[in-house]
C-alpha cells in the first residue's frame, strides 16, 4: 500500500467508533483493527471544526472505485443503522472503514478480505451532518 492521505475525524465519531471497535466480535476483528489504525493516525477535532469536504459518520458520499471504474453514492453509517438507511454502507465493512476522515479529492489504497486491494477516490460529499449543524447525529 502507498502512503495514505491525512484524516480528520469528529471527536464524537472517534469515541463511538472506539466503543464499536472494542466490542467487535471475531468476524469483525480484521476491519476493527484497520479502523483502529485509521483512528490512531487521524487528527481528532470537535464536530464544529470538521470542514464540509471531509467524510464523517452519516455523511452521504459519492466515491469512485478506481480499480473497477465504478462510481457509487453511499451513506456511511454505524452497523445498527444499516437496515434504516437505503444507501447505507457500514463503517465496519472494509470499504466503509476506508472512507472515514478522507476529504474530497483524496484517494486511498485499501485492502479487501480476499487478499485484494482497491483504490477509492472521494468525489463529493452530498450531505454531511456537521455542515447541517447536526453535531450529535
Coordinates of C-alpha atoms in Angstrom, one line a residue:
X1 CA 0.0 0.0 0.0
X2 CA 1.1 3.5 -0.8
X3 CA 1.1 6.5 1.6
X4 CA -2.3 7.2 2.9
X5 CA -3.9 10.7 2.9
X6 CA -4.2 12.5 6.2
X7 CA -7.5 12.0 8.1
X8 CA -9.7 14.4 10.1
X9 CA -12.1 12.8 12.5
X10 CA -15.0 14.2 14.5
X11 CA -14.3 13.6 18.2
X12 CA -17.8 12.2 18.9
X13 CA -17.4 9.8 15.9
X14 CA -14.0 8.7 17.3
X15 CA -15.4 8.0 20.7
X16 CA -18.4 6.0 19.3
X17 CA -16.1 4.1 16.9
X18 CA -13.7 3.2 19.6
X19 CA -16.6 1.6 21.5
X20 CA -17.6 -0.3 18.4
X21 CA -14.1 -1.5 17.9
X22 CA -13.8 -2.6 21.5
X23 CA -17.0 -4.6 21.2
X24 CA -16.2 -6.2 17.8
X25 CA -16.6 -9.9 17.5
X26 CA -14.3 -12.3 15.9
X27 CA -16.0 -11.9 12.4
X28 CA -15.4 -8.1 12.5
X29 CA -11.9 -8.2 14.0
X30 CA -9.9 -7.6 10.8
X31 CA -12.0 -4.5 9.9
X32 CA -11.9 -3.3 13.5
X33 CA -8.1 -3.4 13.5
X34 CA -7.9 -1.5 10.2
X35 CA -10.4 1.1 11.6
X36 CA -8.5 1.4 14.8
X37 CA -5.3 2.0 12.8
X38 CA -7.0 4.7 10.9
X39 CA -8.3 6.4 14.1
X40 CA -4.9 6.3 15.6
X41 CA -3.3 8.2 12.6
X42 CA -6.2 10.7 12.3
X43 CA -6.4 14.1 13.8
X44 CA -9.4 14.3 16.1
X45 CA -11.3 17.6 16.3
X46 CA -14.5 18.9 17.8
X47 CA -17.6 18.3 15.5
X48 CA -17.9 22.0 14.7
X49 CA -14.3 22.0 13.3
X50 CA -15.0 19.4 10.6
X51 CA -14.8 21.1 7.2
X52 CA -17.7 20.4 4.8
X53 CA -15.4 18.5 2.4
X54 CA -14.5 15.7 5.0
X55 CA -16.3 12.3 5.3
X56 CA -17.7 11.9 8.7
X57 CA -20.2 9.4 10.1
X58 CA -23.7 9.7 8.5
X59 CA -22.2 11.6 5.5
X60 CA -23.6 10.7 2.1
X61 CA -20.5 10.3 -0.1
X62 CA -20.0 10.0 -3.8
X63 CA -16.9 8.0 -4.5
X64 CA -15.2 6.0 -7.3
X65 CA -13.7 2.6 -7.0
X66 CA -10.9 3.3 -9.4
X67 CA -10.0 -0.4 -9.6
X68 CA -13.3 -1.3 -11.1
X69 CA -14.1 2.1 -12.6
X70 CA -17.4 2.2 -10.7
X71 CA -18.9 5.3 -9.1
X72 CA -21.1 4.9 -6.0
X73 CA -23.2 7.0 -3.7
X74 CA -23.4 5.7 -0.1
X75 CA -24.2 6.9 3.4
X76 CA -21.5 5.9 5.9
X77 CA -23.4 4.5 8.9
X78 CA -22.9 2.5 12.1
X79 CA -23.9 -1.1 11.7
X80 CA -27.1 -0.7 13.7
X81 CA -28.4 1.9 11.1
X82 CA -27.9 -0.3 8.0
X83 CA -31.5 -1.5 7.9
X84 CA -32.9 2.0 8.2
X85 CA -30.6 3.6 5.6
X86 CA -31.4 2.8 1.9
X87 CA -27.9 3.5 0.6
X88 CA -26.1 2.7 3.9
X89 CA -22.5 1.4 4.0
X90 CA -21.4 0.2 7.3
X91 CA -18.2 1.6 8.8
X92 CA -17.4 -1.9 9.8
X93 CA -17.3 -3.0 6.2
X94 CA -13.9 -2.8 4.6
X95 CA -14.9 -0.1 2.1
X96 CA -16.8 1.8 4.7
X97 CA -13.9 1.9 7.1
X98 CA -11.7 3.3 4.3
X99 CA -13.8 6.4 3.7
X100 CA -13.8 7.8 7.2
X101 CA -11.9 11.1 7.6
X102 CA -11.0 11.5 3.9
X103 CA -11.7 14.7 2.1
X104 CA -13.0 15.4 -1.4
X105 CA -10.2 14.6 -3.9
X106 CA -8.4 12.1 -1.7
X107 CA -7.7 8.6 -2.9
X108 CA -6.8 5.6 -0.7
X109 CA -5.4 2.2 -1.5
X110 CA -7.4 -0.2 0.8
X111 CA -7.1 -4.0 1.5
X112 CA -10.1 -6.2 0.9
X113 CA -10.9 -9.5 2.6
X114 CA -10.0 -11.7 -0.4
X115 CA -6.3 -10.5 -0.2
X116 CA -7.1 -8.0 -2.9
X117 CA -6.8 -4.2 -2.8
X118 CA -9.0 -1.4 -4.1
X119 CA -8.2 2.2 -4.9
X120 CA -11.0 4.6 -3.9
X121 CA -11.4 8.3 -4.6
X122 CA -13.8 10.7 -2.8
X123 CA -15.6 12.7 -5.5
X124 CA -18.2 14.6 -3.4
X125 CA -19.9 14.8 -0.1
X126 CA -23.6 15.2 -0.9
X127 CA -24.7 15.5 2.7
X128 CA -22.8 15.9 5.9
X129 CA -24.2 16.2 9.5
X130 CA -21.7 18.8 10.6
X131 CA -22.4 21.0 7.6
X132 CA -26.1 20.9 8.7
X133 CA -25.1 21.7 12.3
X134 CA -26.3 18.2 13.4
X135 CA -23.3 17.6 15.6
X136 CA -24.8 14.7 17.6
X137 CA -26.3 12.7 14.8

